Amino acid sequence: MAWDFLYLCRISTTTHWGGLYLLNDKQTWEFFCYTYELLWRADSKGRSKSSKSRIQNGKYEIKVRSDGSKGWRLQLSGTGHRTYIQIHRAHKTMFIEGCILPIHSTDLREIQNKILSLGKNKVYKKSRYGTDKLRTADRGLQTRSIQLMEKMKKRYDKLSQGKTGKATILITTLLPSVTPK
């Protein structure tokens, strides 16, 4: 039977940021970190654009992966036409193709302060997919994101003991709570 593990609450449909919560030993949600995702972009059928958009709100089963250069991470199942949607460590430029990146509060504040003082166009640039990524790479951001994933793994390992079925993530949005067309 599936079991609750993560809860992602997106701040709004018009921002990249959200809050990620982990279930604790007492079966209550505790704030874990911020997240960074692409904004919603629809294809001609109204679905999320592959490699250019976040996935829809919903509850998804997750499975552990540890192959490749991204290390330990979680892959969402049941994402429809979208495949390989993962929660994984951030790259130093925060470049993504539809996945969910755990971001430390220090990095969120730094990015927001840079946007306020320099403007968004001086902080972000467009990737080859037309999505935003940081103009200046930040190794510290990547290191802190890796540390967050290590903490998430410890919690996952602890909570998964004795459980059958897959862990789940619930993804919601505060306001507006409708997916823009």
PDB file of C-alpha atoms in Angstrom:
ATOM      1  CA  MET A   1       0.000   0.000   0.000  1.00  0.00           C
ATOM      2  CA  ALA A   2       1.305   3.469  -0.881  1.00  0.00           C
ATOM      3  CA  TRP A   3       2.428   5.733   1.960  1.00  0.00           C
ATOM      4  CA  ASP A   4       2.730   9.516   2.309  1.00  0.00           C
ATOM      5  CA  PHE A   5       6.263  10.909   2.273  1.00  0.00           C
ATOM      6  CA  LEU A   6       6.413  14.332   0.556  1.00  0.00           C
ATOM      7  CA  TYR A   7       4.087  17.292   0.171  1.00  0.00           C
ATOM      8  CA  LEU A   8       4.952  20.074  -2.302  1.00  0.00           C
ATOM      9  CA  CYS A   9       2.974  23.288  -2.007  1.00  0.00           C
ATOM     10  CA  ARG A  10       3.646  25.610  -4.937  1.00  0.00           C
ATOM     11  CA  ILE A  11       3.331  29.261  -3.975  1.00  0.00           C
ATOM     12  CA  SER A  12       1.335  30.153  -7.091  1.00  0.00           C
ATOM     13  CA  THR A  13       0.981  29.266 -10.743  1.00  0.00           C
ATOM     14  CA  THR A  14       3.047  32.328 -11.694  1.00  0.00           C
ATOM     15  CA  THR A  15       6.227  31.651  -9.698  1.00  0.00           C
ATOM     16  CA  HIS A  16       8.972  29.026  -9.849  1.00  0.00           C
ATOM     17  CA  TRP A  17       9.007  28.548  -6.064  1.00  0.00           C
ATOM     18  CA  GLY A  18       7.329  26.150  -3.682  1.00  0.00           C
ATOM     19  CA  GLY A  19       7.749  24.641  -0.238  1.00  0.00           C
ATOM     20  CA  LEU A  20       8.600  20.968   0.275  1.00  0.00           C
ATOM     21  CA  TYR A  21       7.431  19.174   3.409  1.00  0.00           C
ATOM     22  CA  LEU A  22       8.506  15.762   4.712  1.00  0.00           C
ATOM     23  CA  LEU A  23       6.447  13.487   6.894  1.00  0.00           C
ATOM     24  CA  ASN A  24       8.093  12.999  10.281  1.00  0.00           C
ATOM     25  CA  ASP A  25       8.052  10.200  12.880  1.00  0.00           C
ATOM     26  CA  LYS A  26       4.862  11.640  14.405  1.00  0.00           C
ATOM     27  CA  GLN A  27       3.076  11.476  11.042  1.00  0.00           C
ATOM     28  CA  THR A  28       2.882  15.265  10.728  1.00  0.00           C
ATOM     29  CA  TRP A  29       4.294  17.439   7.944  1.00  0.00           C
ATOM     30  CA  GLU A  30       7.407  19.468   8.660  1.00  0.00           C
ATOM     31  CA  PHE A  31       8.901  22.095   6.377  1.00  0.00           C
ATOM     32  CA  PHE A  32      12.042  20.768   4.694  1.00  0.00           C
ATOM     33  CA  CYS A  33      13.178  23.215   1.994  1.00  0.00           C
ATOM     34  CA  TYR A  34      12.125  25.376  -0.916  1.00  0.00           C
ATOM     35  CA  THR A  35      11.748  24.023  -4.438  1.00  0.00           C
ATOM     36  CA  TYR A  36      12.376  25.421  -7.888  1.00  0.00           C
ATOM     37  CA  GLU A  37      10.367  24.293 -10.930  1.00  0.00           C
ATOM     38  CA  LEU A  38       9.608  25.536 -14.393  1.00  0.00           C
ATOM     39  CA  LEU A  39       6.432  27.566 -14.871  1.00  0.00           C
ATOM     40  CA  TRP A  40       3.359  25.969 -16.434  1.00  0.00           C
ATOM     41  CA  ARG A  41       3.400  25.894 -20.234  1.00  0.00           C
ATOM     42  CA  ALA A  42       0.702  24.041 -22.130  1.00  0.00           C
ATOM     43  CA  ASP A  43       1.057  22.185 -25.405  1.00  0.00           C
ATOM     44  CA  SER A  44      -1.617  22.239 -28.141  1.00  0.00           C
ATOM     45  CA  LYS A  45      -3.656  19.658 -26.173  1.00  0.00           C
ATOM     46  CA  GLY A  46      -3.554  21.665 -22.926  1.00  0.00           C
ATOM     47  CA  ARG A  47      -1.036  19.302 -21.315  1.00  0.00           C
ATOM     48  CA  SER A  48       2.264  20.339 -19.785  1.00  0.00           C
ATOM     49  CA  LYS A  49       4.978  20.830 -22.401  1.00  0.00           C
ATOM     50  CA  SER A  50       7.716  18.218 -22.196  1.00  0.00           C
ATOM     51  CA  SER A  51      11.055  19.634 -20.987  1.00  0.00           C
ATOM     52  CA  LYS A  52       9.514  23.132 -20.732  1.00  0.00           C
ATOM     53  CA  SER A  53       6.877  22.921 -17.999  1.00  0.00           C
ATOM     54  CA  ARG A  54       6.089  21.685 -14.520  1.00  0.00           C
ATOM     55  CA  ILE A  55       3.683  18.776 -14.143  1.00  0.00           C
ATOM     56  CA  GLN A  56       0.085  19.119 -12.996  1.00  0.00           C
ATOM     57  CA  ASN A  57      -0.976  19.118  -9.363  1.00  0.00           C
ATOM     58  CA  GLY A  58      -1.812  15.665  -8.061  1.00  0.00           C
ATOM     59  CA  LYS A  59      -0.662  12.723  -5.999  1.00  0.00           C
ATOM     60  CA  TYR A  60       2.147  10.645  -7.484  1.00  0.00           C
ATOM     61  CA  GLU A  61       3.963   7.517  -6.404  1.00  0.00           C
ATOM     62  CA  ILE A  62       7.720   7.899  -6.204  1.00  0.00           C
ATOM     63  CA  LYS A  63      10.558   5.447  -6.593  1.00  0.00           C
ATOM     64  CA  VAL A  64      14.213   5.718  -5.663  1.00  0.00           C
ATOM     65  CA  ARG A  65      16.911   6.062  -8.316  1.00  0.00           C
ATOM     66  CA  SER A  66      20.634   6.336  -7.753  1.00  0.00           C
ATOM     67  CA  ASP A  67      22.137   5.715 -11.190  1.00  0.00           C
ATOM     68  CA  GLY A  68      23.965   8.410 -13.128  1.00  0.00           C
ATOM     69  CA  SER A  69      25.585  11.669 -12.099  1.00  0.00           C
ATOM     70  CA  LYS A  70      22.653  13.079 -10.115  1.00  0.00           C
ATOM     71  CA  GLY A  71      23.070  10.562  -7.291  1.00  0.00           C
ATOM     72  CA  TRP A  72      20.194   9.503  -5.038  1.00  0.00           C
ATOM     73  CA  ARG A  73      16.895  10.969  -6.216  1.00  0.00           C
ATOM     74  CA  LEU A  74      13.186  10.268  -6.481  1.00  0.00           C
ATOM     75  CA  GLN A  75      11.303   9.657  -9.721  1.00  0.00           C
ATOM     76  CA  LEU A  76       7.566  10.281  -9.947  1.00  0.00           C
ATOM     77  CA  SER A  77       5.267   7.654 -11.494  1.00  0.00           C
ATOM     78  CA  GLY A  78       1.916   8.184 -13.181  1.00  0.00           C
ATOM     79  CA  THR A  79       2.805  11.541 -14.704  1.00  0.00           C
ATOM     80  CA  GLY A  80       0.934  10.814 -17.932  1.00  0.00           C
ATOM     81  CA  HIS A  81       2.738  11.768 -21.128  1.00  0.00           C
ATOM     82  CA  ARG A  82       5.615  13.214 -19.079  1.00  0.00           C
ATOM     83  CA  THR A  83       8.396  10.795 -18.217  1.00  0.00           C
ATOM     84  CA  TYR A  84      11.427  10.873 -15.938  1.00  0.00           C
ATOM     85  CA  ILE A  85      10.073  13.653 -13.714  1.00  0.00           C
ATOM     86  CA  GLN A  86      12.371  13.625 -10.697  1.00  0.00           C
ATOM     87  CA  ILE A  87      13.225  15.358  -7.470  1.00  0.00           C
ATOM     88  CA  HIS A  88      16.995  15.695  -7.704  1.00  0.00           C
ATOM     89  CA  ARG A  89      19.852  17.924  -6.618  1.00  0.00           C
ATOM     90  CA  ALA A  90      20.099  21.279  -8.312  1.00  0.00           C
ATOM     91  CA  HIS A  91      22.727  22.002 -10.933  1.00  0.00           C
ATOM     92  CA  LYS A  92      24.863  25.063 -10.202  1.00  0.00           C
ATOM     93  CA  THR A  93      22.860  27.022 -12.833  1.00  0.00           C
ATOM     94  CA  MET A  94      19.484  25.563 -11.747  1.00  0.00           C
ATOM     95  CA  PHE A  95      18.909  24.325 -15.309  1.00  0.00           C
ATOM     96  CA  ILE A  96      16.050  21.797 -15.426  1.00  0.00           C
ATOM     97  CA  GLU A  97      13.740  20.170 -17.941  1.00  0.00           C
ATOM     98  CA  GLY A  98      10.610  19.736 -15.846  1.00  0.00           C
ATOM     99  CA  CYS A  99      11.983  18.223 -12.642  1.00  0.00           C
ATOM    100  CA  ILE A 100      11.764  19.540  -9.070  1.00  0.00           C
ATOM    101  CA  LEU A 101      14.891  20.959  -7.429  1.00  0.00           C
ATOM    102  CA  PRO A 102      15.342  21.220  -3.646  1.00  0.00           C
ATOM    103  CA  ILE A 103      16.757  24.672  -2.841  1.00  0.00           C
ATOM    104  CA  HIS A 104      18.159  25.882   0.485  1.00  0.00           C
ATOM    105  CA  SER A 105      16.568  29.010   2.001  1.00  0.00           C
ATOM    106  CA  THR A 106      19.937  30.814   1.755  1.00  0.00           C
ATOM    107  CA  ASP A 107      19.925  30.378  -2.013  1.00  0.00           C
ATOM    108  CA  LEU A 108      16.299  31.465  -2.373  1.00  0.00           C
ATOM    109  CA  ARG A 109      17.053  34.698  -0.478  1.00  0.00           C
ATOM    110  CA  GLU A 110      20.188  35.374  -2.535  1.00  0.00           C
ATOM    111  CA  ILE A 111      18.368  34.867  -5.829  1.00  0.00           C
ATOM    112  CA  GLN A 112      15.425  37.035  -4.766  1.00  0.00           C
ATOM    113  CA  ASN A 113      17.760  39.801  -3.552  1.00  0.00           C
ATOM    114  CA  LYS A 114      19.659  39.735  -6.862  1.00  0.00           C
ATOM    115  CA  ILE A 115      16.391  39.985  -8.796  1.00  0.00           C
ATOM    116  CA  LEU A 116      15.295  42.967  -6.679  1.00  0.00           C
ATOM    117  CA  SER A 117      18.591  44.807  -7.126  1.00  0.00           C
ATOM    118  CA  LEU A 118      19.559  43.828 -10.686  1.00  0.00           C
ATOM    119  CA  GLY A 119      16.312  42.781 -12.349  1.00  0.00           C
ATOM    120  CA  LYS A 120      15.258  39.325 -13.501  1.00  0.00           C
ATOM    121  CA  ASN A 121      16.981  39.579 -16.906  1.00  0.00           C
ATOM    122  CA  LYS A 122      20.368  40.163 -15.219  1.00  0.00           C
ATOM    123  CA  VAL A 123      19.936  37.093 -12.976  1.00  0.00           C
ATOM    124  CA  TYR A 124      18.389  34.591 -15.390  1.00  0.00           C
ATOM    125  CA  LYS A 125      19.026  33.753 -19.026  1.00  0.00           C
ATOM    126  CA  LYS A 126      17.123  31.527 -21.397  1.00  0.00           C
ATOM    127  CA  SER A 127      18.319  27.975 -21.909  1.00  0.00           C
ATOM    128  CA  ARG A 128      18.109  26.239 -25.268  1.00  0.00           C
ATOM    129  CA  TYR A 129      14.582  25.152 -24.276  1.00  0.00           C
ATOM    130  CA  GLY A 130      13.475  28.716 -23.589  1.00  0.00           C
ATOM    131  CA  THR A 131      13.404  28.154 -19.826  1.00  0.00           C
ATOM    132  CA  ASP A 132      15.150  30.278 -17.203  1.00  0.00           C
ATOM    133  CA  LYS A 133      18.510  29.344 -15.701  1.00  0.00           C
ATOM    134  CA  LEU A 134      20.977  31.374 -13.653  1.00  0.00           C
ATOM    135  CA  ARG A 135      23.414  33.555 -15.609  1.00  0.00           C
ATOM    136  CA  THR A 136      26.165  32.982 -13.034  1.00  0.00           C
ATOM    137  CA  ALA A 137      26.781  29.420 -11.862  1.00  0.00           C
ATOM    138  CA  ASP A 138      26.814  28.887  -8.090  1.00  0.00           C
ATOM    139  CA  ARG A 139      28.661  25.813  -6.817  1.00  0.00           C
ATOM    140  CA  GLY A 140      27.476  26.540  -3.268  1.00  0.00           C
ATOM    141  CA  LEU A 141      23.862  26.267  -4.401  1.00  0.00           C
ATOM    142  CA  GLN A 142      24.580  22.836  -5.893  1.00  0.00           C
ATOM    143  CA  THR A 143      26.447  21.690  -2.761  1.00  0.00           C
ATOM    144  CA  ARG A 144      23.604  22.773  -0.466  1.00  0.00           C
ATOM    145  CA  SER A 145      21.072  21.048  -2.737  1.00  0.00           C
ATOM    146  CA  ILE A 146      23.101  17.813  -2.553  1.00  0.00           C
ATOM    147  CA  GLN A 147      23.093  18.108   1.247  1.00  0.00           C
ATOM    148  CA  LEU A 148      19.306  18.481   1.205  1.00  0.00           C
ATOM    149  CA  MET A 149      18.986  15.324  -0.897  1.00  0.00           C
ATOM    150  CA  GLU A 150      21.210  13.456   1.586  1.00  0.00           C
ATOM    151  CA  LYS A 151      18.929  14.524   4.456  1.00  0.00           C
ATOM    152  CA  MET A 152      15.881  13.498   2.418  1.00  0.00           C
ATOM    153  CA  LYS A 153      17.435  10.074   1.819  1.00  0.00           C
ATOM    154  CA  LYS A 154      18.008   9.567   5.555  1.00  0.00           C
ATOM    155  CA  ARG A 155      14.374  10.416   6.282  1.00  0.00           C
ATOM    156  CA  TYR A 156      13.187   8.171   3.455  1.00  0.00           C
ATOM    157  CA  ASP A 157      15.323   5.261   4.692  1.00  0.00           C
ATOM    158  CA  LYS A 158      13.981   5.690   8.228  1.00  0.00           C
ATOM    159  CA  LEU A 159      10.309   6.038   7.298  1.00  0.00           C
ATOM    160  CA  SER A 160      10.312   3.295   4.662  1.00  0.00           C
ATOM    161  CA  GLN A 161      11.347   0.590   7.129  1.00  0.00           C
ATOM    162  CA  GLY A 162       8.562  -1.947   7.474  1.00  0.00           C
ATOM    163  CA  LYS A 163       6.397  -0.251   4.842  1.00  0.00           C
ATOM    164  CA  THR A 164       5.057  -1.967   1.766  1.00  0.00           C
ATOM    165  CA  GLY A 165       4.182  -0.130  -1.410  1.00  0.00           C
ATOM    166  CA  LYS A 166       5.658   3.060  -2.769  1.00  0.00           C
ATOM    167  CA  ALA A 167       6.072   6.434  -1.147  1.00  0.00           C
ATOM    168  CA  THR A 168       3.977   9.312  -2.524  1.00  0.00           C
ATOM    169  CA  ILE A 169       4.203  13.031  -3.106  1.00  0.00           C
ATOM    170  CA  LEU A 170       1.172  15.316  -3.084  1.00  0.00           C
ATOM    171  CA  ILE A 171       1.589  18.452  -5.223  1.00  0.00           C
ATOM    172  CA  THR A 172      -0.745  21.426  -4.717  1.00  0.00           C
ATOM    173  CA  THR A 173      -0.765  25.162  -5.451  1.00  0.00           C
ATOM    174  CA  LEU A 174      -1.870  27.871  -3.016  1.00  0.00           C
ATOM    175  CA  LEU A 175      -3.497  30.488  -5.268  1.00  0.00           C
ATOM    176  CA  PRO A 176      -4.598  30.648  -7.938  1.00  0.00           C
ATOM    177  CA  SER A 177      -5.188  26.932  -7.744  1.00  0.00           C
ATOM    178  CA  VAL A 178      -6.188  26.412 -11.376  1.00  0.00           C
ATOM    179  CA  THR A 179      -3.753  25.455 -14.089  1.00  0.00           C
ATOM    180  CA  PRO A 180      -3.435  28.372 -16.522  1.00  0.00           C
ATOM    181  CA  LYS A 181      -4.318  27.654 -20.156  1.00  0.00           C
TER     182      LYS A 181
END
